[in-house]
Short mmCIF file of C-alpha atoms and ligand atoms in Angstrom, two decimals:
data_model
loop_
_atom_site.label_atom_id
_atom_site.label_comp_id
_atom_site.label_asym_id
_atom_site.label_seq_id
_atom_site.Cartn_x
_atom_site.Cartn_y
_atom_site.Cartn_z
CA UNK I 1 -9.60 -93.03 -67.10
CA UNK I 2 -11.08 -89.57 -65.87
CA UNK I 3 -13.47 -90.21 -62.36
CA UNK I 4 -17.22 -88.70 -61.82
CA UNK I 5 -19.66 -89.27 -58.58
CA UNK I 6 -23.31 -88.95 -59.19
CA UNK I 7 -25.77 -88.73 -55.36
CA UNK I 8 -29.17 -88.10 -55.97
CA UNK I 9 -32.05 -88.82 -53.23
CA UNK I 10 -35.77 -88.28 -53.86
CA UNK I 11 -35.68 -85.56 -51.22
CA UNK I 12 -33.45 -83.40 -52.46
CA UNK I 13 -35.62 -81.55 -55.60
CA UNK I 14 -34.73 -78.84 -57.77
CA UNK I 15 -38.33 -78.33 -58.79
CA UNK I 16 -40.84 -80.32 -61.14
CA UNK I 17 -39.85 -79.21 -64.38
CA UNK I 18 -42.30 -76.90 -67.15
CA UNK I 19 -42.57 -79.49 -69.66
CA UNK I 20 -42.26 -76.19 -71.46
CA UNK I 21 -38.26 -76.47 -70.75
CA UNK I 22 -38.41 -78.55 -74.05
CA UNK I 23 -39.72 -75.60 -76.57
CA UNK I 24 -38.69 -74.79 -80.07
CA UNK I 25 -39.36 -71.89 -83.04
CA UNK I 26 -40.27 -72.08 -85.78
CA UNK I 27 -39.93 -68.42 -87.86
CA UNK I 28 -40.78 -67.24 -90.52
CA UNK I 29 -36.99 -66.89 -91.86
CA UNK I 30 -34.99 -68.79 -94.94
CA UNK I 31 -37.01 -72.15 -95.32
CA UNK I 32 -38.25 -72.99 -92.12
CA UNK I 33 -41.79 -72.19 -92.78
CA UNK I 34 -41.58 -73.08 -96.90
CA UNK I 35 -39.36 -75.62 -98.08
CA UNK I 36 -39.31 -77.09 -93.98
CA UNK I 37 -42.95 -77.56 -92.52
CA UNK I 38 -44.92 -76.76 -95.47
CA UNK I 39 -44.47 -77.27 -98.94
CA UNK I 40 -47.85 -78.03 -101.02
CA UNK I 41 -46.74 -80.42 -103.82
CA UNK I 42 -44.69 -81.99 -102.16
CA UNK I 43 -44.81 -86.05 -102.19
CA UNK I 44 -45.28 -86.52 -98.22
CA UNK I 45 -47.64 -82.94 -98.12
CA UNK I 46 -51.34 -83.43 -96.69
CA UNK I 47 -54.13 -81.67 -97.53
CA UNK I 48 -53.00 -78.97 -95.49
CA UNK I 49 -49.97 -78.85 -97.35
CA UNK I 50 -48.03 -79.52 -94.42
CA UNK I 51 -45.33 -82.01 -95.23
CA UNK I 52 -45.32 -85.56 -92.74
CA UNK I 53 -42.48 -86.54 -93.28
CA UNK I 54 -41.25 -83.71 -90.94
CA UNK I 55 -44.08 -84.03 -89.20
CA UNK I 56 -42.97 -87.21 -87.51
CA UNK I 57 -39.78 -86.01 -86.55
CA UNK I 58 -41.30 -83.25 -84.77
CA UNK I 59 -43.52 -85.66 -83.24
CA UNK I 60 -41.06 -87.84 -82.40
CA UNK I 61 -39.03 -84.90 -80.63
CA UNK I 62 -42.67 -84.27 -78.12
CA UNK I 63 -42.61 -80.37 -78.38
CA UNK I 64 -44.50 -79.14 -76.21
CA UNK I 65 -44.46 -75.20 -77.02
CA UNK I 66 -43.72 -73.42 -80.36
CA UNK I 67 -42.77 -70.19 -80.48
CA UNK I 68 -43.79 -68.32 -83.74
CA UNK I 69 -44.03 -66.11 -86.01
CA UNK I 70 -40.18 -64.69 -84.31
CA UNK I 71 -37.55 -63.61 -84.18
CA UNK I 72 -36.22 -60.22 -85.63
CA UNK I 73 -39.46 -61.34 -88.35
CA UNK I 74 -42.05 -60.28 -85.67
CA UNK I 75 -40.58 -56.78 -85.46
CA UNK I 76 -42.30 -55.38 -88.56
CA UNK I 77 -44.89 -58.33 -89.19
CA UNK I 78 -48.73 -57.26 -90.17
CA UNK I 79 -50.54 -59.73 -88.82
CA UNK I 80 -53.69 -59.53 -90.96
CA UNK I 81 -51.24 -60.06 -94.23
CA UNK I 82 -51.18 -63.55 -92.89
CA UNK I 83 -54.94 -64.44 -92.42
CA UNK I 84 -58.09 -64.94 -94.70
CA UNK I 85 -58.12 -66.07 -98.32
CA UNK I 86 -54.55 -67.12 -99.10
CA UNK I 87 -55.21 -66.03 -102.77
CA UNK I 88 -56.10 -62.22 -101.18
CA UNK I 89 -52.77 -61.85 -99.20
CA UNK I 90 -50.33 -59.29 -99.81
CA UNK I 91 -46.43 -60.28 -100.46
CA UNK I 92 -45.13 -58.29 -98.23
CA UNK I 93 -41.18 -57.30 -97.95
CA UNK I 94 -39.60 -58.74 -94.60
CA UNK I 95 -36.18 -56.29 -94.19
CA UNK I 96 -35.31 -58.25 -91.01
CA UNK I 97 -34.40 -61.24 -93.31
CA UNK I 98 -34.69 -59.55 -96.29
CA UNK I 99 -36.93 -61.64 -98.25
CA UNK I 100 -40.32 -61.59 -99.64
CA UNK I 101 -42.75 -63.02 -97.69
CA UNK I 102 -45.76 -64.43 -99.42
CA UNK I 103 -48.24 -64.76 -95.81
CA UNK I 104 -49.68 -67.98 -97.18
CA UNK I 105 -49.16 -69.26 -93.81
CA UNK I 106 -50.10 -67.24 -91.27
CA UNK I 107 -52.31 -67.47 -87.74
CA UNK I 108 -54.51 -69.81 -88.91
CA UNK I 109 -52.01 -72.43 -90.41
CA UNK I 110 -49.72 -72.71 -87.78
CA UNK I 111 -52.37 -73.10 -85.37
CA UNK I 112 -53.70 -76.20 -87.66
CA UNK I 113 -49.75 -77.49 -88.04
CA UNK I 114 -49.57 -77.03 -83.84
CA UNK I 115 -52.41 -79.87 -83.53
CA UNK I 116 -51.00 -81.75 -85.80
CA UNK I 117 -47.56 -82.08 -83.82
CA UNK I 118 -49.32 -82.45 -80.30
CA UNK I 119 -47.97 -78.42 -79.59
CA UNK I 120 -49.76 -75.32 -78.40
CA UNK I 121 -47.97 -71.79 -79.87
CA UNK I 122 -46.05 -69.24 -78.10
CA UNK I 123 -47.39 -66.37 -79.57
CA UNK I 124 -45.27 -62.98 -80.16
CA UNK I 125 -46.85 -59.51 -80.69
CA UNK I 126 -44.89 -56.85 -82.55
CA UNK I 127 -43.60 -54.88 -80.25
CA UNK I 128 -41.19 -53.06 -82.96
CA UNK I 129 -43.34 -51.53 -85.78
CA UNK I 130 -46.32 -51.50 -84.18
CA UNK I 131 -47.53 -51.17 -80.48
CA UNK I 132 -50.72 -51.56 -77.64
CA UNK I 133 -53.66 -51.97 -80.04
CA UNK I 134 -52.31 -53.92 -82.44
CA UNK I 135 -51.78 -56.75 -79.64
CA UNK I 136 -55.10 -56.32 -78.94
CA UNK I 137 -56.25 -56.88 -81.60
CA UNK I 138 -55.19 -60.04 -82.89
CA UNK I 139 -55.44 -61.53 -79.18
CA UNK I 140 -59.38 -60.60 -79.82
CA UNK I 141 -58.98 -62.26 -83.27
CA UNK I 142 -57.06 -65.49 -81.35
CA UNK I 143 -58.63 -65.98 -78.37
CA UNK I 144 -62.48 -64.06 -78.07
CA UNK I 145 -64.95 -66.73 -78.59
CA UNK I 146 -66.91 -64.23 -81.60
CA UNK I 147 -69.60 -61.67 -81.27
CA UNK I 148 -66.67 -57.86 -81.70
CA UNK I 149 -64.26 -57.10 -85.51
CA UNK I 150 -61.87 -59.55 -84.77
CA UNK I 151 -63.21 -62.60 -83.44
CA UNK I 152 -65.86 -62.69 -85.42
CA UNK I 153 -62.91 -62.36 -88.77
CA UNK I 154 -61.56 -64.82 -87.38
CA UNK I 155 -64.75 -67.14 -87.79
CA UNK I 156 -65.39 -65.82 -91.16
CA UNK I 157 -62.33 -67.20 -91.90
CA UNK I 158 -63.18 -70.75 -91.28
CA UNK I 159 -61.91 -70.90 -87.67
CA UNK I 160 -65.16 -71.23 -84.98
CA UNK I 161 -63.66 -71.82 -81.93
CA UNK I 162 -60.39 -69.51 -80.93
CA UNK I 163 -57.39 -70.58 -80.14
CA UNK I 164 -56.76 -69.69 -76.67
CA UNK I 165 -53.04 -68.97 -76.90
CA UNK I 166 -52.04 -68.34 -72.99
CA UNK I 167 -48.31 -67.93 -73.62
CA UNK I 168 -47.36 -64.49 -75.39
CA UNK I 169 -43.92 -63.28 -76.02
CA UNK I 170 -43.82 -58.98 -75.91
CA UNK I 171 -42.18 -58.59 -78.98
CA UNK I 172 -38.71 -60.05 -79.44
CA UNK I 173 -34.78 -58.46 -78.77
CA UNK I 174 -35.61 -54.81 -79.07
CA UNK I 175 -32.61 -53.72 -77.56
CA UNK I 176 -30.59 -54.58 -80.89
CA UNK I 177 -30.55 -52.00 -83.33
CA UNK I 178 -30.86 -55.48 -85.93
CA UNK I 179 -34.29 -55.43 -84.73
CA UNK I 180 -36.92 -53.10 -87.00
CA UNK I 181 -37.28 -50.66 -84.27
CA UNK I 182 -35.09 -51.14 -81.64
CA UNK I 183 -35.99 -49.69 -78.32
CA UNK I 184 -33.88 -48.11 -75.04
CA UNK I 185 -34.72 -50.16 -71.82
CA UNK I 186 -37.14 -47.13 -71.08
CA UNK I 187 -39.48 -47.38 -73.84
CA UNK I 188 -39.30 -50.45 -74.37
CA UNK I 189 -40.42 -51.31 -70.79
CA UNK I 190 -42.84 -48.67 -70.56
CA UNK I 191 -44.01 -50.55 -73.86
CA UNK I 192 -44.23 -53.70 -72.03
CA UNK I 193 -46.21 -53.14 -68.75
CA UNK I 194 -49.08 -50.29 -71.03
CA UNK I 195 -49.46 -53.66 -73.34
CA UNK I 196 -49.18 -56.40 -70.16
CA UNK I 197 -51.84 -54.65 -68.86
CA UNK I 198 -54.25 -54.08 -71.85
CA UNK I 199 -53.85 -57.69 -72.82
CA UNK I 200 -54.83 -58.33 -68.51
CA UNK I 201 -57.61 -56.54 -68.58
CA UNK I 202 -58.65 -59.17 -71.86
CA UNK I 203 -57.56 -62.25 -69.99
CA UNK I 204 -55.36 -62.02 -66.42
CA UNK I 205 -54.49 -65.62 -66.95
CA UNK I 206 -52.19 -64.98 -70.04
CA UNK I 207 -49.16 -65.69 -69.09
CA UNK I 208 -46.49 -63.05 -71.03
CA UNK I 209 -42.98 -62.82 -71.30
CA UNK I 210 -41.02 -59.49 -71.66
CA UNK I 211 -38.15 -58.77 -73.41
CA UNK I 212 -34.48 -59.57 -71.37
CA UNK I 213 -30.87 -58.98 -73.79
CA UNK I 214 -30.76 -60.13 -76.76
CA UNK I 215 -27.68 -61.93 -74.75
CA UNK I 216 -25.34 -61.64 -71.99
CA UNK I 217 -22.25 -60.22 -74.84
CA UNK I 218 -24.84 -56.64 -75.54
CA UNK I 219 -23.15 -53.94 -73.95
CA UNK I 220 -27.01 -53.02 -71.70
CA UNK I 221 -26.62 -56.41 -70.17
CA UNK I 222 -27.82 -56.78 -67.36
CA UNK I 223 -28.83 -53.20 -66.70
CA UNK I 224 -30.82 -53.72 -69.94
CA UNK I 225 -33.29 -56.20 -67.58
CA UNK I 226 -33.26 -53.80 -64.31
CA UNK I 227 -34.85 -50.69 -66.52
CA UNK I 228 -37.08 -53.32 -68.39
CA UNK I 229 -38.75 -54.77 -65.04
CA UNK I 230 -38.39 -51.51 -62.94
CA UNK I 231 -41.45 -50.85 -65.69
CA UNK I 232 -43.31 -53.69 -66.19
CA UNK I 233 -41.69 -55.91 -63.17
CA UNK I 234 -45.59 -56.47 -61.89
CA UNK I 235 -47.11 -56.88 -65.58
CA UNK I 236 -44.74 -59.89 -66.88
CA UNK I 237 -44.49 -63.57 -65.79
CA UNK I 238 -41.21 -64.11 -67.14
CA UNK I 239 -38.62 -62.24 -68.62
CA UNK I 240 -36.65 -63.95 -71.67
CA UNK I 241 -33.24 -64.55 -72.05
CA UNK I 242 -31.39 -65.96 -75.74
CA UNK I 243 -27.89 -67.42 -75.88
CA UNK I 244 -26.01 -69.00 -79.47
CA UNK I 245 -22.88 -70.67 -78.54
CA UNK I 246 -19.88 -70.14 -81.46
CA UNK I 247 -16.72 -72.08 -81.80
CA UNK I 248 -14.90 -69.40 -82.45
CA UNK I 249 -11.98 -69.21 -84.14
CA UNK I 250 -8.86 -69.36 -81.37
CA UNK I 251 -11.51 -72.26 -79.63
CA UNK I 252 -10.77 -75.59 -78.56
CA UNK I 253 -12.60 -78.78 -78.41
CA UNK I 254 -12.61 -78.77 -74.74
CA UNK I 255 -13.15 -74.71 -74.49
CA UNK I 256 -16.13 -74.96 -76.95
CA UNK I 257 -17.88 -77.47 -74.41
CA UNK I 258 -17.40 -75.70 -71.44
CA UNK I 259 -19.59 -73.08 -72.21
CA UNK I 260 -22.43 -73.92 -70.83
CA UNK I 261 -20.83 -72.60 -67.73
CA UNK I 262 -21.40 -69.41 -69.51
CA UNK I 263 -25.18 -70.21 -69.55
CA UNK I 264 -25.59 -71.01 -66.28
CA UNK I 265 -23.48 -67.78 -65.34
CA UNK I 266 -26.18 -65.52 -67.39
CA UNK I 267 -29.19 -67.49 -66.01
CA UNK I 268 -27.75 -67.02 -62.43
CA UNK I 269 -26.80 -62.98 -62.98
CA UNK I 270 -30.64 -62.36 -64.69
CA UNK I 271 -32.04 -64.02 -61.98
CA UNK I 272 -30.71 -61.80 -59.67
CA UNK I 273 -31.12 -58.45 -61.49
CA UNK I 274 -34.73 -59.82 -61.37
CA UNK I 275 -34.07 -60.36 -57.40
CA UNK I 276 -32.70 -56.98 -57.30
CA UNK I 277 -35.81 -55.64 -58.81
CA UNK I 278 -38.33 -57.55 -56.57
CA UNK I 279 -36.51 -56.09 -53.49
CA UNK I 280 -36.39 -52.68 -54.78
CA UNK I 281 -40.11 -52.81 -55.34
CA UNK I 282 -40.98 -55.09 -52.71
CA UNK I 283 -42.55 -57.30 -55.11
CA UNK I 284 -44.52 -60.30 -53.71
CA UNK I 285 -43.57 -62.75 -57.54
CA UNK I 286 -40.17 -63.97 -58.97
CA UNK I 287 -39.71 -63.80 -61.82
CA UNK I 288 -39.55 -66.69 -64.19
CA UNK I 289 -37.08 -66.71 -66.54
CA UNK I 290 -37.79 -67.72 -70.21
CA UNK I 291 -34.97 -69.22 -72.60
CA UNK I 292 -36.34 -69.06 -75.84
CA UNK I 293 -33.88 -68.86 -77.53
CA UNK I 294 -30.39 -71.39 -77.77
CA UNK I 295 -28.87 -72.91 -79.76
CA UNK I 296 -25.27 -73.98 -81.36
CA UNK I 297 -24.62 -71.33 -84.03
CA UNK I 298 -21.67 -70.57 -86.36
CA UNK I 299 -21.58 -72.72 -89.32
CA UNK I 300 -23.52 -70.94 -91.59
CA UNK I 301 -22.00 -66.89 -90.76
CA UNK I 302 -20.77 -65.58 -94.85
CA UNK I 303 -23.28 -67.14 -96.06
CA UNK I 304 -25.92 -65.23 -94.36
CA UNK I 305 -24.44 -62.40 -94.95
CA UNK I 306 -23.96 -63.11 -98.75
CA UNK I 307 -28.12 -63.71 -98.83
CA UNK I 308 -28.60 -60.30 -96.62
CA UNK I 309 -26.02 -57.80 -98.92
CA UNK I 310 -25.59 -60.58 -102.44
CA UNK I 311 -29.06 -61.47 -102.86
CA UNK I 312 -32.13 -60.41 -104.51
CA UNK I 313 -35.73 -60.26 -102.70
CA UNK I 314 -36.45 -63.82 -103.44
CA UNK I 315 -39.29 -66.37 -100.93
CA UNK I 316 -37.61 -68.69 -98.84
CA UNK I 317 -33.87 -68.48 -99.90
CA UNK I 318 -31.87 -70.78 -97.49
CA UNK I 319 -30.54 -69.18 -94.79
CA UNK I 320 -28.89 -69.86 -91.97
CA UNK I 321 -28.42 -73.99 -92.30
CA UNK I 322 -26.33 -74.71 -89.96
CA UNK I 323 -25.25 -78.17 -90.57
CA UNK I 324 -24.00 -79.81 -87.49
CA UNK I 325 -21.35 -81.81 -85.82
CA UNK I 326 -20.81 -84.16 -83.30
CA UNK I 327 -19.48 -81.92 -81.02
CA UNK I 328 -22.27 -79.79 -81.11
CA UNK I 329 -24.70 -82.32 -80.34
CA UNK I 330 -21.87 -82.73 -77.59
CA UNK I 331 -22.68 -78.87 -76.50
CA UNK I 332 -26.62 -78.72 -76.94
CA UNK I 333 -26.51 -82.39 -74.58
CA UNK I 334 -24.32 -79.52 -72.39
CA UNK I 335 -27.22 -77.07 -72.35
CA UNK I 336 -29.71 -79.03 -71.84
CA UNK I 337 -28.32 -80.86 -68.80
CA UNK I 338 -27.91 -76.50 -67.30
CA UNK I 339 -31.27 -76.14 -68.37
CA UNK I 340 -32.32 -78.91 -66.26
CA UNK I 341 -29.92 -78.47 -62.94
CA UNK I 342 -31.97 -73.85 -63.17
CA UNK I 343 -35.63 -74.88 -64.02
CA UNK I 344 -36.27 -73.86 -60.70
CA UNK I 345 -36.09 -70.62 -62.00
CA UNK I 346 -35.81 -71.27 -66.52
CA UNK I 347 -39.69 -72.43 -67.09
CA UNK I 348 -39.41 -72.20 -70.36
CA UNK I 349 -37.14 -72.71 -73.14
CA UNK I 350 -36.83 -72.89 -76.98
CA UNK I 351 -34.56 -74.65 -79.23
CA UNK I 352 -33.77 -72.05 -81.90
CA UNK I 353 -35.30 -73.20 -84.44
CA UNK I 354 -37.06 -76.72 -85.42
CA UNK I 355 -36.63 -76.72 -89.37
CA UNK I 356 -34.02 -75.72 -91.34
CA UNK I 357 -32.67 -72.77 -89.98
CA UNK I 358 -30.10 -73.55 -87.05
CA UNK I 359 -32.03 -76.74 -86.32
CA UNK I 360 -32.50 -80.16 -85.38
CA UNK I 361 -34.44 -81.28 -89.16
CA UNK I 362 -34.01 -80.39 -92.04
CA UNK I 363 -35.01 -80.95 -95.50
CA UNK I 364 -34.67 -81.02 -99.44
CA UNK I 365 -37.43 -79.78 -101.51
CA UNK I 366 -37.12 -82.71 -103.52
CA UNK I 367 -36.18 -85.27 -101.06
CA UNK I 368 -36.68 -86.39 -97.54
CA UNK I 369 -36.27 -85.14 -93.93
CA UNK I 370 -33.69 -86.08 -91.56
CA UNK I 371 -32.66 -85.23 -88.10
CA UNK I 372 -29.32 -83.37 -87.88
CA UNK I 373 -26.87 -84.49 -84.51
CA UNK I 374 -27.88 -82.47 -82.35
CA UNK I 375 -31.95 -84.37 -81.94
CA UNK I 376 -30.78 -86.88 -80.75
CA UNK I 377 -29.97 -85.23 -77.07
CA UNK I 378 -32.73 -83.09 -77.11
CA UNK I 379 -35.46 -85.99 -78.34
CA UNK I 380 -33.28 -87.96 -75.16
CA UNK I 381 -33.93 -85.02 -72.71
CA UNK I 382 -37.61 -84.21 -74.07
CA UNK I 383 -39.10 -88.00 -74.21
CA UNK I 384 -37.05 -88.70 -70.55
CA UNK I 385 -36.69 -85.61 -68.94
CA UNK I 386 -40.29 -85.60 -67.55
CA UNK I 387 -41.23 -85.06 -63.71
CA UNK I 388 -38.51 -83.56 -60.86
CA UNK I 389 -35.06 -82.31 -61.55
CA UNK I 390 -32.61 -83.43 -58.70
CA UNK I 391 -29.68 -81.73 -57.29
CA UNK I 392 -27.28 -83.50 -58.28
CA UNK I 393 -24.12 -83.92 -55.99
CA UNK I 394 -21.35 -84.43 -58.50
CA UNK I 395 -18.05 -84.26 -57.38
CA UNK I 396 -15.75 -84.62 -60.90
CA UNK I 397 -12.13 -84.76 -62.33
CA UNK I 398 -11.69 -81.58 -63.51
CA UNK I 399 -10.03 -79.31 -66.32
CA UNK I 400 -8.61 -76.21 -67.30
CA UNK I 401 -9.11 -74.20 -70.64
CA UNK I 402 -8.74 -71.29 -72.56
CA UNK I 403 -11.31 -69.50 -70.78
CA UNK I 404 -13.03 -71.79 -68.74
CA UNK I 405 -11.63 -73.12 -65.33
CA UNK I 406 -12.71 -75.94 -63.03
CA UNK I 407 -14.56 -78.06 -65.52
CA UNK I 408 -15.76 -80.93 -64.51
CA UNK I 409 -14.64 -83.40 -66.93
CA UNK I 410 -17.54 -85.21 -66.37
CA UNK I 411 -21.47 -82.88 -66.57
CA UNK I 412 -24.59 -84.67 -64.76
CA UNK I 413 -28.18 -84.17 -63.97
CA UNK I 414 -30.66 -86.73 -62.80
CA UNK I 415 -34.45 -86.54 -63.64
CA UNK I 416 -37.20 -88.71 -61.48
CA UNK I 417 -40.98 -89.51 -63.32
CA UNK I 418 -42.50 -90.64 -59.73
CA UNK I 419 -45.70 -91.59 -61.82
CA UNK I 420 -44.09 -93.94 -64.23
CA UNK I 421 -41.19 -95.38 -61.31
CA UNK I 422 -38.11 -94.03 -63.95
CA UNK I 423 -34.97 -92.14 -63.43
CA UNK I 424 -33.19 -91.26 -65.66
CA UNK I 425 -29.28 -89.72 -65.95
CA UNK I 426 -28.32 -87.76 -68.20
CA UNK I 427 -24.45 -87.67 -68.53
CA UNK I 428 -21.27 -85.85 -70.84
CA UNK I 429 -17.48 -86.91 -70.77
CA UNK I 430 -16.19 -83.91 -71.87
CA UNK I 431 -12.57 -85.82 -72.19
CA UNK I 432 -11.94 -86.97 -75.24
CA UNK I 433 -9.16 -88.56 -74.70
CA UNK I 434 -10.22 -91.03 -71.61
CA UNK I 435 -13.09 -93.04 -70.41
CA UNK I 436 -14.86 -91.66 -67.55
CA UNK I 437 -16.43 -93.95 -64.30
CA UNK I 438 -19.53 -92.87 -62.94
CA UNK I 439 -20.57 -93.78 -60.53
CA UNK I 440 -24.22 -93.48 -59.16
CA UNK I 441 -25.15 -93.98 -55.15
CA UNK I 442 -29.03 -93.46 -55.67
CA UNK I 443 -29.62 -93.54 -51.84
CA UNK I 444 -33.06 -93.75 -51.28
CA UNK I 445 -34.02 -95.15 -54.75
CA UNK I 446 -34.08 -98.82 -54.04
CA UNK I 447 -35.91 -101.19 -56.50
CA UNK I 448 -33.97 -99.25 -59.59
CA UNK I 449 -32.49 -101.25 -61.78
CA UNK I 450 -30.53 -100.07 -65.03
CA UNK I 451 -33.21 -100.97 -67.80
CA UNK I 452 -31.04 -99.00 -70.63
CA UNK I 453 -27.70 -97.15 -71.45
CA UNK I 454 -27.59 -95.32 -74.67
CA UNK I 455 -24.77 -93.62 -75.48
CA UNK I 456 -23.72 -91.26 -78.35
CA UNK I 457 -20.08 -90.70 -79.33
CA UNK I 458 -18.04 -89.32 -82.45
CA UNK I 459 -17.62 -93.14 -84.06
CA UNK I 460 -21.54 -93.99 -83.61
CA UNK I 461 -22.31 -90.48 -84.71
CA UNK I 462 -20.80 -91.15 -87.79
CA UNK I 463 -21.97 -94.25 -88.50
CA UNK I 464 -25.32 -92.73 -88.36
CA UNK I 465 -26.60 -94.34 -85.39
CA UNK I 466 -27.14 -93.98 -81.89
CA UNK I 467 -26.68 -97.04 -79.87
CA UNK I 468 -27.96 -98.98 -76.80
CA UNK I 469 -25.47 -100.33 -74.79
CA UNK I 470 -25.80 -103.57 -72.71
CA UNK I 471 -24.31 -102.64 -69.54
CA UNK I 472 -24.26 -104.67 -66.15
CA UNK I 473 -27.39 -103.88 -64.59
CA UNK I 474 -26.18 -103.88 -61.11
CA UNK I 475 -22.63 -102.62 -61.08
CA UNK I 476 -21.90 -99.44 -59.52
CA UNK I 477 -20.03 -97.85 -61.67
CA UNK I 478 -20.43 -97.37 -65.24
CA UNK I 479 -18.53 -96.04 -67.58
CA UNK I 480 -19.18 -93.05 -70.53
CA UNK I 481 -16.85 -93.38 -73.74
CA UNK I 482 -14.44 -90.28 -74.21
CA UNK I 483 -16.30 -87.85 -75.93
CA UNK I 484 -19.95 -88.94 -74.82
CA UNK I 485 -23.32 -88.55 -74.83
CA UNK I 486 -25.04 -90.37 -72.52
CA UNK I 487 -28.41 -91.55 -71.35
CA UNK I 488 -29.18 -94.47 -68.18
CA UNK I 489 -32.21 -95.21 -67.34
CA UNK I 490 -33.34 -97.04 -64.04
CA UNK I 491 -36.38 -98.36 -63.72
CA UNK I 492 -38.14 -99.62 -60.86
CA UNK I 493 -38.19 -102.94 -60.70
CA UNK I 494 -40.09 -105.76 -58.16
CA UNK I 495 -36.86 -108.68 -58.58
CA UNK I 496 -39.61 -111.17 -58.05
CA UNK I 497 -41.56 -110.70 -61.19
CA UNK I 498 -37.88 -111.17 -63.26
CA UNK I 499 -36.59 -114.39 -61.82
CA UNK I 500 -36.40 -117.11 -64.74
CA UNK I 501 -35.91 -113.47 -67.04
CA UNK I 502 -32.54 -112.00 -66.04
CA UNK I 503 -31.59 -112.52 -69.86
CA UNK I 504 -34.57 -110.17 -70.64
CA UNK I 505 -34.66 -108.08 -67.97
CA UNK I 506 -34.70 -105.12 -70.48
CA UNK I 507 -38.07 -105.93 -71.69
CA UNK I 508 -39.48 -107.16 -68.36
CA UNK I 509 -39.41 -103.84 -67.20
CA UNK I 510 -42.65 -101.14 -67.22
CA UNK I 511 -42.97 -98.48 -69.40
CA UNK I 512 -39.40 -99.86 -71.27
CA UNK I 513 -39.67 -97.95 -74.46
CA UNK I 514 -36.49 -99.89 -76.30
CA UNK I 515 -34.24 -96.62 -77.90
CA UNK I 516 -32.26 -99.44 -80.22
CA UNK I 517 -30.85 -98.30 -82.81
CA UNK I 518 -31.27 -94.69 -84.39
CA UNK I 519 -30.69 -94.04 -88.20
CA UNK I 520 -29.86 -90.45 -89.04
O1 AHR M 1 -33.10 -67.01 -84.40
C1 AHR M 1 -32.85 -66.62 -85.09
C2 AHR M 1 -32.62 -65.04 -84.45
O2 AHR M 1 -31.32 -64.53 -83.77
C3 AHR M 1 -33.96 -64.76 -83.88
O3 AHR M 1 -35.12 -64.32 -85.24
C4 AHR M 1 -33.42 -63.65 -83.64
O4 AHR M 1 -34.14 -63.10 -82.20
C5 AHR M 1 -32.12 -64.18 -83.16
O5 AHR M 1 -31.16 -62.71 -83.05
#
């Protein structure tokens, strides 16, 4: 039996969690938009052509912000193509994904869809093939009340009220040569600074994200961050981080399940680089991090090559439709724990992506929509990970893997939602063979009782459901099955009100939302 002890205290707070940590991403790529969120004529489509089955699954994820319209796509995008009467919109060649973009969905439609799923838009401007003036035009179209060329154009398109997008990405991955019109760090840093300063002349309160490296594996990392920020430290609020995790040919499961440690190293290095520029420039503010692309991505590589090289130009071909395993879900859970452990610095993050393309939600064009394995840990953390993240004092038995040493058998973090009297521990037992005993020391959380222990194992996953387990609420040590994702929900409980209801503890607890069995 593996062993771990987690101690948490109300006084050891990492930070209040910005709900935008649970963001996601919809790009014009593959079947994310067409055949994903939007499919007029589908039996579940609403009057605007949006699939209601997808809307329901997205709403259950409680995604507060969605990045749009790319991704690589944005570096060649003309936003004007996607506004105005649909019948008059041009079809364009999207070089990023070698597809024909019909422009049936653009800013107006996407903003409407976001309203339906209760999310705000994280808008990206094209700083690949376009520049400052275009970003300003787009900003005026989206956010100005009226009485100017572009705001009146929006009104003439039926949107009387401005969209008031608050969060803007200044381009995407411009360090990568696969980008339409990539840049050097100097070129991009200066362009990002000029764009940010101009956008702030319109609205100083915008939250602006500069592009960091496309991945820590880039040869230019972390010099890219240093040079870019040396140019635009004062004018932006965030630097972005992107990282996808793959199980390479020579990886085994233990090595794969340690890969969130790589992410934590990446975060620390980017934070240190930001702090170096802050010191160099005698800056006051601390740069925030936006981890606006992350996920497991490796099941679909060959299919993408084939579409890019051998297929004719087509609208919305299936691209990078990874089918996720239980192991992938465990790593997604581990990554979410890493994001929470670093939420003082990483304020926003986007699971990339949301529908059909490396996504938790899949659709069939002539059938339904369903949740993949990775949907579940994301849904748990997005729903129950609101409040403050607590510093985890974690002692665990350890193991080494091919690339990592001192890997905790158990990884865990706790989130306290004071307003609702709820404390949630998210925990993974990485060991595939042995259960782990997790001793949870709640110190100053008197009167918090275990209300629910949600467990996801390979067996439950393959059986098509996630189970809620009845544990002994008073036991100090909880058992985490081998290779499992666990959500332990403690709720503030006035025991005197429970007398006589001991067998039905959960239903007596305030704010208890039974998870039960979830089929997918
Ligand atoms: O999410 C898929 C792609 O990955 C995005 O378009 C790009 O930004 C990244 O390389």
